[in-house]
Amino acid sequence: MREWRLTKPNEFKLYTNNKNPEQLGERGIFFEPELPSKPFVKAKLIKANLSCLDSAAFLGKGDFEYPIVPARSAVAYISEPYDSGLEQGRKVFLSPYDPDGKGNVKIRSYHTDGYLGDYVYVPTDSIYPIPEGVADDQVLFVEDIAMAINVLTKLDTQKGEYIVLYGASYQNILIAQAAIYYQSIAIIIDTNDERLELATNLGVYYTINAKNCDVFEKIVEITSGKMADKCICHIDINTNIDILINLLKNNGKIAIYGYDITCSNIRSDIAPAFNKNLQIIGVNNGMEHIHSAINMLANDIIKTDGLIESTTPFLNILEIMKASVGKTDYYKIAITFE
């Protein structure tokens, strides 16, 4: 059993519970796994998901307590079910949310350790069985789809409403697909043709390249002068919401969402939002909608093809983290385990 720990900014160390010197290796440090205080299983990791919060921890941006194990969510097999009632070998989603039963929720790779280990002990209330036919790569998007559902729910999205999303990030593309499923009209704005083409290929009918046209005029054209009913800002890729405020009609709503809960540089001139009587909503999780997200994948409602940028072996974590420095997380990074 091995796991990577981020011991301080820019430094990973590999820990193992095997005392055999040959297995320990030059990089290995022995540790005794800490067992959860509530019912749990032992899971064998298949793939894990890195996030912008992991990048922030690697760079030392935020109030992280080191050492910490990165990777907020994962797909795995049940290795030892113990008394959980889950069958051995069952494929499961490992949630980033660790509820304490008192109304508090810890986020993995921030408040508590994540899943960057080949085996992990996981409380049963963080485990969700995956139906047959859902691919491993698809499972990595369960939290993202749950977040999408939560954003649209908090916005009270209605049939026929125009919803504008700035940035063709993988998360915004998933939200746009969910909005279309709920019979809203999603519009994605970006400056990159490749990302916009991917959005189109995944079912987003309206896309706008901000480099090639006047965005305001294009929204006027698409909405027949009504302007957008709702706007959505993915704060992990864009911290300036002024453009979206300009595209909203009076009494509209704007959702600000993301995973990097250490973010402190959201920028906006609040006067236009005040003058338009806008509602601004913040969303930072999708915990209540994980079952719905899994059902959407199982029923092929949401497609994830092309949304993973790179897949890297478990032992290469330092290389992939260094390569991600300075990059905006438009696509997902996945880690594979032997």
Coordinates of C-alpha atoms in Angstrom, one line a residue:
M1 CA 0.0 0.0 0.0
R2 CA 1.5 3.3 -1.2
E3 CA 0.5 6.9 -1.2
W4 CA 1.9 10.2 -2.3
R5 CA 2.0 13.0 0.3
L6 CA 2.5 16.6 -0.5
T7 CA 4.8 17.4 2.5
K8 CA 5.2 21.1 1.7
P9 CA 4.8 23.2 -1.4
N10 CA 6.6 21.7 -4.4
E11 CA 7.6 18.5 -2.5
F12 CA 6.1 15.1 -2.8
K13 CA 7.2 12.0 -0.8
L14 CA 6.1 8.5 -1.4
Y15 CA 4.9 6.5 1.7
T16 CA 4.4 2.8 2.0
N17 CA 3.2 0.3 4.6
N18 CA 5.6 -2.4 3.4
K19 CA 8.6 -2.8 5.6
N20 CA 10.5 -4.9 3.1
P21 CA 13.6 -2.7 2.2
E22 CA 13.4 -3.8 -1.5
Q23 CA 9.7 -2.8 -1.7
L24 CA 10.3 0.4 0.3
G25 CA 12.8 1.7 -2.2
E26 CA 14.9 4.8 -2.1
R27 CA 11.9 7.2 -2.2
G28 CA 9.6 5.2 0.2
I29 CA 8.9 6.2 3.8
F30 CA 7.1 3.7 6.0
F31 CA 3.7 4.6 7.5
E32 CA 0.9 2.9 9.3
P33 CA -2.4 3.6 7.5
E34 CA -5.0 5.5 9.6
L35 CA -8.3 3.7 9.7
P36 CA -11.6 5.7 9.6
S37 CA -13.5 6.0 12.8
K38 CA -16.8 5.0 11.1
P39 CA -17.7 2.0 8.9
F40 CA -15.3 1.7 5.9
V41 CA -14.0 -0.5 3.1
K42 CA -10.6 -1.0 1.6
A43 CA -10.5 0.1 -2.1
K44 CA -8.1 -0.5 -4.9
L45 CA -7.7 2.6 -7.0
I46 CA -8.2 2.5 -10.8
K47 CA -8.0 6.2 -11.6
A48 CA -8.0 9.4 -9.6
N49 CA -8.8 13.0 -10.4
L50 CA -6.6 16.0 -9.7
S51 CA -8.1 19.4 -9.4
C52 CA -7.2 23.1 -9.2
L53 CA -7.2 22.8 -5.5
D54 CA -4.4 20.2 -5.7
S55 CA -2.5 22.7 -7.9
A56 CA -3.0 25.4 -5.3
A57 CA -1.7 23.1 -2.6
F58 CA 1.3 22.2 -4.7
L59 CA 2.1 25.9 -5.2
G60 CA 1.4 26.8 -1.6
K61 CA -1.5 29.1 -2.4
G62 CA -4.0 28.8 0.4
D63 CA -4.3 27.8 4.0
F64 CA -3.3 24.1 3.6
E65 CA -2.0 22.0 6.5
Y66 CA 0.8 19.8 5.2
P67 CA 1.4 17.0 4.8
I68 CA -1.7 16.2 2.8
V69 CA -2.6 13.5 0.2
P70 CA -3.9 15.1 -3.0
A71 CA -6.6 13.8 -5.5
R72 CA -10.2 14.8 -4.5
S73 CA -12.1 12.0 -6.1
A74 CA -11.5 8.6 -7.8
V75 CA -12.8 5.4 -9.3
A76 CA -11.9 2.2 -7.6
Y77 CA -12.7 -1.5 -6.9
I78 CA -13.8 -2.8 -3.5
S79 CA -10.8 -4.8 -2.3
E80 CA -12.0 -5.6 1.3
P81 CA -15.8 -4.9 1.9
Y82 CA -15.7 -5.8 5.6
D83 CA -19.2 -5.3 7.0
S84 CA -20.3 -2.7 4.4
G85 CA -22.7 -4.9 2.4
L86 CA -20.8 -4.0 -0.8
E87 CA -19.5 -6.9 -2.8
Q88 CA -15.8 -7.4 -3.4
G89 CA -14.7 -6.3 -6.9
R90 CA -17.6 -3.8 -7.3
K91 CA -16.6 -0.6 -9.1
V92 CA -17.3 2.5 -7.1
F93 CA -16.9 6.3 -7.1
L94 CA -15.0 7.7 -4.2
S95 CA -16.5 11.0 -3.3
P96 CA -14.6 14.2 -2.4
Y97 CA -17.0 14.8 0.4
D98 CA -16.5 13.4 3.9
P99 CA -19.5 14.2 6.1
D100 CA -19.0 13.9 9.9
G101 CA -22.7 13.2 10.7
K102 CA -23.1 16.6 12.4
G103 CA -23.8 18.7 9.3
N104 CA -20.2 19.4 8.6
V105 CA -18.4 18.2 5.4
K106 CA -14.7 17.9 4.9
I107 CA -13.3 18.2 1.3
R108 CA -10.7 15.7 0.4
S109 CA -7.3 17.0 -0.6
Y110 CA -8.0 20.2 1.5
H111 CA -9.5 19.5 4.9
T112 CA -8.5 15.8 4.8
D113 CA -6.4 13.4 2.7
G114 CA -7.4 12.6 -0.8
Y115 CA -7.0 9.4 -2.9
L116 CA -3.5 9.5 -4.3
G117 CA -2.6 6.0 -3.2
D118 CA -2.9 2.6 -4.8
Y119 CA -5.1 1.4 -1.9
V120 CA -7.2 3.5 0.4
Y121 CA -9.5 3.0 3.4
V122 CA -12.7 4.9 2.7
P123 CA -15.8 5.5 4.9
T124 CA -18.9 3.9 3.3
D125 CA -20.7 7.2 3.3
S126 CA -18.2 8.4 0.7
I127 CA -18.7 5.4 -1.6
Y128 CA -21.2 5.2 -4.5
P129 CA -21.6 2.0 -6.6
I130 CA -21.3 2.5 -10.3
P131 CA -23.6 0.6 -12.7
E132 CA -22.2 -1.7 -15.4
G133 CA -21.4 0.0 -18.7
V134 CA -20.1 3.3 -17.2
A135 CA -16.4 3.6 -18.2
D136 CA -13.7 4.4 -15.7
D137 CA -13.0 7.8 -17.4
Q138 CA -16.6 8.7 -17.2
V139 CA -16.7 8.0 -13.4
L140 CA -14.1 10.7 -12.9
F141 CA -16.7 13.3 -13.9
V142 CA -19.3 12.2 -11.4
E143 CA -18.6 15.1 -9.0
D144 CA -18.5 17.6 -11.9
I145 CA -21.9 16.5 -13.2
A146 CA -23.2 16.7 -9.6
M147 CA -21.9 20.2 -9.4
A148 CA -23.6 21.0 -12.7
I149 CA -26.9 19.8 -11.4
N150 CA -26.4 21.9 -8.2
V151 CA -25.6 25.1 -10.1
L152 CA -28.7 24.7 -12.3
T153 CA -30.8 23.9 -9.3
K154 CA -29.7 26.9 -7.3
L155 CA -30.3 29.1 -10.4
D156 CA -33.8 27.6 -10.6
T157 CA -33.3 27.0 -14.3
Q158 CA -36.5 27.0 -16.4
K159 CA -37.4 25.6 -19.8
G160 CA -36.6 28.0 -22.6
E161 CA -34.3 30.2 -20.6
Y162 CA -31.0 31.5 -22.1
I163 CA -28.0 30.6 -20.0
V164 CA -24.5 32.0 -20.8
L165 CA -21.3 30.3 -19.6
Y166 CA -18.0 32.1 -20.1
G167 CA -15.1 29.7 -20.9
A168 CA -15.3 26.3 -22.6
S169 CA -13.9 24.5 -19.6
Y170 CA -14.8 20.8 -19.2
Q171 CA -17.0 21.8 -16.3
N172 CA -18.9 24.5 -18.3
I173 CA -19.4 22.0 -21.1
L174 CA -20.9 19.6 -18.7
I175 CA -23.2 22.3 -17.2
A176 CA -24.3 23.3 -20.8
Q177 CA -25.2 19.6 -21.6
A178 CA -27.2 19.4 -18.3
A179 CA -28.9 22.7 -19.1
I180 CA -29.9 21.4 -22.5
Y181 CA -31.3 18.3 -21.0
Y182 CA -33.4 20.5 -18.7
Q183 CA -34.6 22.2 -22.0
S184 CA -32.7 25.5 -21.4
I185 CA -30.7 27.2 -24.1
A186 CA -27.0 27.1 -23.3
I187 CA -24.5 29.5 -24.9
I188 CA -20.7 29.1 -24.3
I189 CA -18.3 32.0 -24.9
D190 CA -14.5 31.4 -25.3
T191 CA -11.6 32.7 -27.4
N192 CA -10.3 29.3 -28.4
D193 CA -11.7 27.5 -31.5
E194 CA -10.5 24.1 -30.4
R195 CA -12.3 24.3 -27.1
L196 CA -15.5 25.6 -28.7
E197 CA -15.4 22.9 -31.3
L198 CA -15.2 20.3 -28.5
A199 CA -18.3 21.9 -26.9
T200 CA -20.1 21.7 -30.2
N201 CA -19.2 18.1 -30.6
L202 CA -20.6 17.4 -27.2
G203 CA -24.0 18.9 -28.1
V204 CA -23.7 22.6 -27.3
Y205 CA -25.5 24.3 -30.2
Y206 CA -24.6 27.9 -29.4
T207 CA -20.9 28.9 -29.1
I208 CA -19.3 32.3 -29.5
N209 CA -15.7 33.1 -30.2
A210 CA -15.1 36.4 -28.4
K211 CA -12.1 37.2 -30.7
N212 CA -14.2 37.1 -33.8
C213 CA -17.3 39.1 -32.9
D214 CA -18.9 41.6 -30.5
V215 CA -20.2 39.3 -27.8
F216 CA -22.9 41.7 -26.6
E217 CA -24.3 42.0 -30.1
K218 CA -24.2 38.3 -30.6
I219 CA -26.2 37.6 -27.5
V220 CA -28.7 40.2 -28.5
E221 CA -29.1 38.4 -31.8
I222 CA -29.4 34.9 -30.3
T223 CA -31.9 36.0 -27.6
S224 CA -33.9 38.2 -30.0
G225 CA -33.0 41.2 -27.8
K226 CA -34.1 39.6 -24.5
M227 CA -30.5 39.1 -23.2
A228 CA -29.5 36.2 -21.0
D229 CA -31.8 35.0 -18.2
K230 CA -28.9 33.4 -16.2
C231 CA -25.1 33.5 -16.4
I232 CA -22.6 31.1 -15.0
C233 CA -19.0 31.9 -14.0
H234 CA -16.5 29.1 -13.5
I235 CA -14.3 30.8 -11.0
D236 CA -11.4 28.4 -11.4
I237 CA -10.7 29.7 -14.9
N238 CA -12.2 33.2 -14.8
T239 CA -12.3 35.6 -11.8
N240 CA -13.9 38.6 -13.6
I241 CA -17.7 38.5 -13.8
D242 CA -18.1 42.0 -15.4
I243 CA -18.6 40.6 -18.9
L244 CA -21.4 38.2 -17.7
I245 CA -23.2 40.9 -15.8
N246 CA -23.3 43.0 -19.0
L247 CA -25.0 40.1 -20.8
L248 CA -27.8 39.6 -18.3
K249 CA -31.2 41.1 -18.4
N250 CA -32.7 43.0 -15.5
N251 CA -33.6 40.8 -12.5
G252 CA -31.4 38.0 -13.9
K253 CA -29.3 35.6 -11.9
I254 CA -25.6 34.8 -12.0
A255 CA -23.9 31.7 -10.4
I256 CA -20.3 31.7 -9.3
Y257 CA -19.0 28.2 -8.8
G258 CA -15.7 26.3 -8.6
Y259 CA -13.5 23.9 -6.6
D260 CA -10.7 26.2 -5.5
I261 CA -12.2 27.3 -2.2
T262 CA -8.9 29.1 -1.4
C263 CA -9.7 31.6 -4.2
S264 CA -9.6 35.2 -3.0
N265 CA -9.3 37.4 -6.1
I266 CA -12.9 37.5 -7.5
R267 CA -13.2 40.9 -9.3
S268 CA -16.2 42.9 -10.3
D269 CA -17.7 46.3 -10.5
I270 CA -20.8 45.7 -8.3
A271 CA -22.7 48.8 -9.5
P272 CA -24.1 47.2 -12.7
A273 CA -25.3 44.1 -10.8
F274 CA -26.9 46.5 -8.2
N275 CA -28.5 48.6 -11.0
K276 CA -29.9 45.5 -12.8
N277 CA -31.2 44.0 -9.5
L278 CA -29.3 40.8 -10.1
Q279 CA -29.1 37.8 -7.8
I280 CA -25.6 36.4 -7.3
I281 CA -25.3 32.8 -6.1
G282 CA -22.2 30.9 -4.9
V283 CA -21.8 27.1 -5.4
N284 CA -18.8 25.1 -4.3
N285 CA -20.0 21.4 -4.2
G286 CA -22.4 19.0 -5.6
M287 CA -22.7 16.5 -2.8
E288 CA -26.5 16.2 -2.8
H289 CA -26.6 15.3 -6.5
I290 CA -24.1 12.5 -6.8
H291 CA -26.7 9.8 -7.3
S292 CA -28.4 11.9 -10.1
A293 CA -25.0 12.4 -11.7
I294 CA -24.3 8.7 -11.8
N295 CA -27.8 8.1 -13.4
M296 CA -27.1 10.7 -16.0
L297 CA -23.9 8.9 -17.0
A298 CA -25.6 5.5 -16.9
N299 CA -28.3 6.8 -19.2
D300 CA -25.9 8.5 -21.6
I301 CA -27.4 11.9 -21.0
I302 CA -24.0 13.5 -20.4
K303 CA -21.0 12.9 -22.6
T304 CA -17.4 13.3 -21.5
D305 CA -15.4 12.4 -24.6
G306 CA -12.3 14.5 -25.0
L307 CA -12.5 16.3 -21.6
I308 CA -9.5 14.5 -20.2
E309 CA -6.3 16.3 -21.3
S310 CA -3.8 13.8 -20.0
T311 CA -3.5 10.5 -18.1
T312 CA -0.4 9.9 -16.0
P313 CA 0.9 6.9 -14.1
F314 CA 0.8 7.1 -10.3
L315 CA 4.5 7.3 -9.8
N316 CA 4.9 10.3 -12.2
I317 CA 2.9 12.7 -10.0
L318 CA 5.7 15.2 -9.5
E319 CA 6.3 15.5 -13.3
I320 CA 2.6 16.1 -14.1
M321 CA 2.2 18.7 -11.2
K322 CA 5.2 20.6 -12.4
A323 CA 3.9 20.6 -16.0
S324 CA 0.5 22.0 -14.8
V325 CA 2.0 25.1 -13.1
G326 CA 0.7 28.2 -14.8
K327 CA -1.8 26.4 -16.9
T328 CA -5.6 27.0 -16.7
D329 CA -7.6 23.9 -16.0
Y330 CA -9.8 23.8 -19.1
Y331 CA -9.5 20.0 -19.1
K332 CA -9.2 17.3 -16.5
I333 CA -6.0 15.5 -15.5
A334 CA -6.2 11.8 -14.5
I335 CA -3.9 9.5 -12.6
T336 CA -3.8 5.8 -13.3
F337 CA -2.7 3.0 -10.9
E338 CA -1.1 -0.3 -11.7

